[in-house]
């Protein structure tokens, strides 16, 4: 019985860790578009300027997009086939855990560092908040000026002072979103 509780605790910890690092991705596209005709791109400055994030994070996102598109054979151009734009949203997510009795997160000590996670006995609720962000990447047909593909990644934003971790998280968002592009290739690999 003791080993079962130990296994359940480890499984829960890995589940929480995985849920914090994963990026949930959805995409949508115009089914009448032939994505094979697109070979070059440029960034849509008007759209990017409206993204409500720091200029440094915008640069990180754009560099990550450049790397992903370059790996797919796209070239940056003054006369592009598509324009790439980004849009961001952020929201606070509140999680409430009920602690009536024994279980995970069952104690809290105001004198100890941290939220008091661990096994114990307690009553009441634990409340935690985290910032969840969405990054949208839009692909716009440059000639028609129409949106032809949109990818969205949603995940927890790590408010970290570690620049390398921030850079890695942004690359992860962009990479997982652009795995869905172009839709014909993404569907063929499934």
CSV table of C-alpha atoms in Angstrom, one decimal:
chain,number,residue,atom,x,y,z
A,1,UNK,CA,0.0,0.0,0.0
A,2,UNK,CA,2.9,2.3,0.9
A,3,UNK,CA,4.5,1.8,-2.5
A,4,UNK,CA,1.2,2.5,-4.3
A,5,UNK,CA,1.0,5.9,-2.5
A,6,UNK,CA,4.6,6.6,-3.4
A,7,UNK,CA,3.9,5.7,-7.1
A,8,UNK,CA,0.8,7.8,-7.1
A,9,UNK,CA,2.8,10.8,-5.7
A,10,UNK,CA,5.5,10.4,-8.4
A,11,UNK,CA,2.9,10.1,-11.1
A,12,UNK,CA,1.1,13.2,-9.9
A,13,UNK,CA,4.3,15.2,-9.8
A,14,UNK,CA,5.2,14.2,-13.3
A,15,UNK,CA,1.7,15.1,-14.5
A,16,UNK,CA,1.9,18.5,-12.9
A,17,UNK,CA,5.4,19.0,-14.5
A,18,UNK,CA,4.2,17.9,-17.9
A,19,UNK,CA,1.1,20.1,-17.7
A,20,UNK,CA,3.2,23.2,-16.9
A,21,UNK,CA,5.5,22.7,-19.9
A,22,UNK,CA,3.2,21.5,-22.6
A,23,UNK,CA,1.9,23.8,-25.3
A,24,UNK,CA,-1.7,23.1,-26.6
A,25,UNK,CA,-1.8,23.8,-30.3
A,26,UNK,CA,-4.7,24.3,-32.7
A,27,UNK,CA,-4.7,25.6,-36.2
A,28,UNK,CA,-7.2,26.6,-38.9
A,29,UNK,CA,-6.8,27.3,-42.6
A,30,UNK,CA,-8.5,28.1,-45.9
A,31,UNK,CA,-9.1,24.7,-47.6
A,32,UNK,CA,-9.0,26.3,-51.1
A,33,UNK,CA,-5.4,27.5,-50.6
A,34,UNK,CA,-2.5,25.8,-52.3
A,35,UNK,CA,0.2,26.1,-49.7
A,36,UNK,CA,2.8,24.5,-52.0
A,37,UNK,CA,3.0,27.8,-54.0
A,38,UNK,CA,4.3,29.7,-51.0
A,39,UNK,CA,8.1,29.9,-50.9
A,40,UNK,CA,8.9,33.4,-49.5
A,41,UNK,CA,7.8,35.5,-46.6
A,42,UNK,CA,8.1,38.8,-44.9
A,43,UNK,CA,6.9,39.9,-41.5
A,44,UNK,CA,3.7,42.0,-41.3
A,45,UNK,CA,5.0,45.0,-39.3
A,46,UNK,CA,1.6,46.5,-38.7
A,47,UNK,CA,0.3,43.4,-37.0
A,48,UNK,CA,3.4,42.6,-35.1
A,49,UNK,CA,3.6,46.2,-33.7
A,50,UNK,CA,0.1,45.6,-32.1
A,51,UNK,CA,1.3,42.5,-30.2
A,52,UNK,CA,1.2,43.5,-26.5
A,53,UNK,CA,4.5,42.0,-25.4
A,54,UNK,CA,8.0,43.5,-24.9
A,55,UNK,CA,10.0,44.4,-27.9
A,56,UNK,CA,12.7,41.9,-26.7
A,57,UNK,CA,10.1,39.0,-26.7
A,58,UNK,CA,8.9,40.1,-30.1
A,59,UNK,CA,12.4,39.8,-31.4
A,60,UNK,CA,12.7,36.3,-29.8
A,61,UNK,CA,9.5,35.2,-31.4
A,62,UNK,CA,10.4,36.5,-34.8
A,63,UNK,CA,13.9,34.9,-34.7
A,64,UNK,CA,12.2,31.6,-33.7
A,65,UNK,CA,9.8,31.9,-36.7
A,66,UNK,CA,12.7,32.8,-39.0
A,67,UNK,CA,14.5,29.6,-37.9
A,68,UNK,CA,11.5,27.4,-38.3
A,69,UNK,CA,10.6,28.8,-41.8
A,70,UNK,CA,14.2,28.7,-42.9
A,71,UNK,CA,14.4,25.0,-42.0
A,72,UNK,CA,11.3,24.4,-44.2
A,73,UNK,CA,12.9,26.1,-47.2
A,74,UNK,CA,11.3,29.5,-47.0
A,75,UNK,CA,13.3,32.6,-47.8
A,76,UNK,CA,12.8,36.1,-46.5
A,77,UNK,CA,11.9,38.5,-49.3
A,78,UNK,CA,11.0,42.1,-50.2
A,79,UNK,CA,8.4,40.7,-52.6
A,80,UNK,CA,6.9,37.8,-50.4
A,81,UNK,CA,4.3,35.2,-51.2
A,82,UNK,CA,3.0,35.4,-47.6
A,83,UNK,CA,3.1,37.8,-44.7
A,84,UNK,CA,3.7,36.6,-41.2
A,85,UNK,CA,2.0,38.3,-38.3
A,86,UNK,CA,1.8,37.5,-34.6
A,87,UNK,CA,-0.8,38.2,-31.9
A,88,UNK,CA,-0.6,37.5,-28.1
A,89,UNK,CA,-3.1,37.1,-25.3
A,90,UNK,CA,-2.4,36.6,-21.7
A,91,UNK,CA,-4.7,35.7,-18.8
A,92,UNK,CA,-4.4,34.7,-15.2
A,93,UNK,CA,-5.5,31.2,-14.4
A,94,UNK,CA,-6.7,30.5,-10.9
A,95,UNK,CA,-6.6,26.9,-9.6
A,96,UNK,CA,-8.4,26.0,-6.3
A,97,UNK,CA,-7.6,22.7,-4.6
A,98,UNK,CA,-9.9,21.5,-1.8
A,99,UNK,CA,-8.0,20.1,1.2
A,100,UNK,CA,-10.5,18.5,3.4
A,101,UNK,CA,-8.5,15.7,5.0
A,102,UNK,CA,-5.4,13.9,4.1
A,103,UNK,CA,-3.9,14.4,0.7
A,104,UNK,CA,-1.6,16.3,-1.6
A,105,UNK,CA,-1.1,19.9,-0.4
A,106,UNK,CA,-2.6,19.2,2.9
A,107,UNK,CA,-0.7,21.6,5.1
A,108,UNK,CA,0.5,25.2,5.1
A,109,UNK,CA,2.9,26.9,7.4
A,110,UNK,CA,3.0,30.7,7.3
A,111,UNK,CA,6.6,30.5,8.6
A,112,UNK,CA,7.9,28.2,5.9
A,113,UNK,CA,8.9,29.2,2.4
A,114,UNK,CA,6.5,28.2,-0.4
A,115,UNK,CA,2.9,27.2,-0.7
A,116,UNK,CA,3.2,24.2,1.7
A,117,UNK,CA,3.0,21.4,-0.8
A,118,UNK,CA,3.3,17.9,0.6
A,119,UNK,CA,1.5,15.2,2.5
A,120,UNK,CA,-0.4,16.3,5.6
A,121,UNK,CA,-3.7,17.0,7.2
A,122,UNK,CA,-5.6,20.2,6.7
A,123,UNK,CA,-8.9,21.9,5.9
A,124,UNK,CA,-9.7,24.7,3.5
A,125,UNK,CA,-8.6,25.5,0.0
A,126,UNK,CA,-5.2,26.1,-1.6
A,127,UNK,CA,-5.4,28.7,-4.3
A,128,UNK,CA,-2.7,29.1,-6.9
A,129,UNK,CA,-2.5,31.5,-9.9
A,130,UNK,CA,-0.4,31.2,-13.0
A,131,UNK,CA,-0.1,33.2,-16.2
A,132,UNK,CA,-1.3,31.4,-19.3
A,133,UNK,CA,-0.5,32.9,-22.6
A,134,UNK,CA,-1.6,32.4,-26.2
A,135,UNK,CA,0.6,33.0,-29.2
A,136,UNK,CA,-1.1,33.3,-32.6
A,137,UNK,CA,0.9,33.0,-35.8
A,138,UNK,CA,-1.0,34.2,-38.9
A,139,UNK,CA,0.0,33.5,-42.5
A,140,UNK,CA,-1.5,36.0,-44.9
A,141,UNK,CA,-1.5,35.7,-48.7
A,142,UNK,CA,0.5,38.8,-49.7
A,143,UNK,CA,-1.3,39.2,-53.0
A,144,UNK,CA,-4.8,38.7,-51.9
A,145,UNK,CA,-4.3,40.3,-48.4
A,146,UNK,CA,-6.3,37.4,-46.9
A,147,UNK,CA,-5.6,35.2,-43.9
A,148,UNK,CA,-4.9,31.7,-45.1
A,149,UNK,CA,-3.6,29.9,-42.0
A,150,UNK,CA,-3.6,30.6,-38.3
A,151,UNK,CA,-1.9,28.6,-35.6
A,152,UNK,CA,-2.4,29.2,-31.9
A,153,UNK,CA,-0.3,27.8,-29.0
A,154,UNK,CA,-1.6,28.1,-25.4
A,155,UNK,CA,0.5,27.3,-22.4
A,156,UNK,CA,1.9,28.5,-19.1
A,157,UNK,CA,4.2,31.4,-19.4
A,158,UNK,CA,7.2,31.1,-17.2
A,159,UNK,CA,7.9,34.4,-15.5
A,160,UNK,CA,11.5,33.7,-15.3
A,161,UNK,CA,14.5,36.0,-15.1
A,162,UNK,CA,16.6,33.3,-16.8
A,163,UNK,CA,16.9,34.6,-20.3
A,164,UNK,CA,18.0,31.1,-21.7
A,165,UNK,CA,14.9,29.5,-20.2
A,166,UNK,CA,12.7,32.2,-21.7
A,167,UNK,CA,14.4,31.9,-25.1
A,168,UNK,CA,13.9,28.1,-25.0
A,169,UNK,CA,10.2,28.4,-24.0
A,170,UNK,CA,9.5,30.8,-26.9
A,171,UNK,CA,11.2,28.5,-29.3
A,172,UNK,CA,9.1,25.6,-28.0
A,173,UNK,CA,5.9,27.6,-28.5
A,174,UNK,CA,6.8,28.6,-32.1
A,175,UNK,CA,8.1,25.2,-33.0
A,176,UNK,CA,5.0,23.4,-31.8
A,177,UNK,CA,2.7,25.9,-33.5
A,178,UNK,CA,4.5,25.7,-36.8
A,179,UNK,CA,4.4,21.9,-36.8
A,180,UNK,CA,0.9,22.3,-38.0
A,181,UNK,CA,2.1,24.3,-41.1
A,182,UNK,CA,1.5,23.8,-43.9
A,183,UNK,CA,-1.7,21.9,-43.3
A,184,UNK,CA,-1.3,19.6,-46.2
A,185,UNK,CA,2.0,18.3,-44.9
A,186,UNK,CA,0.7,18.1,-41.3
A,187,UNK,CA,-2.3,16.1,-42.4
A,188,UNK,CA,-0.1,13.8,-44.6
A,189,UNK,CA,2.1,12.9,-41.6
A,190,UNK,CA,-0.8,12.0,-39.3
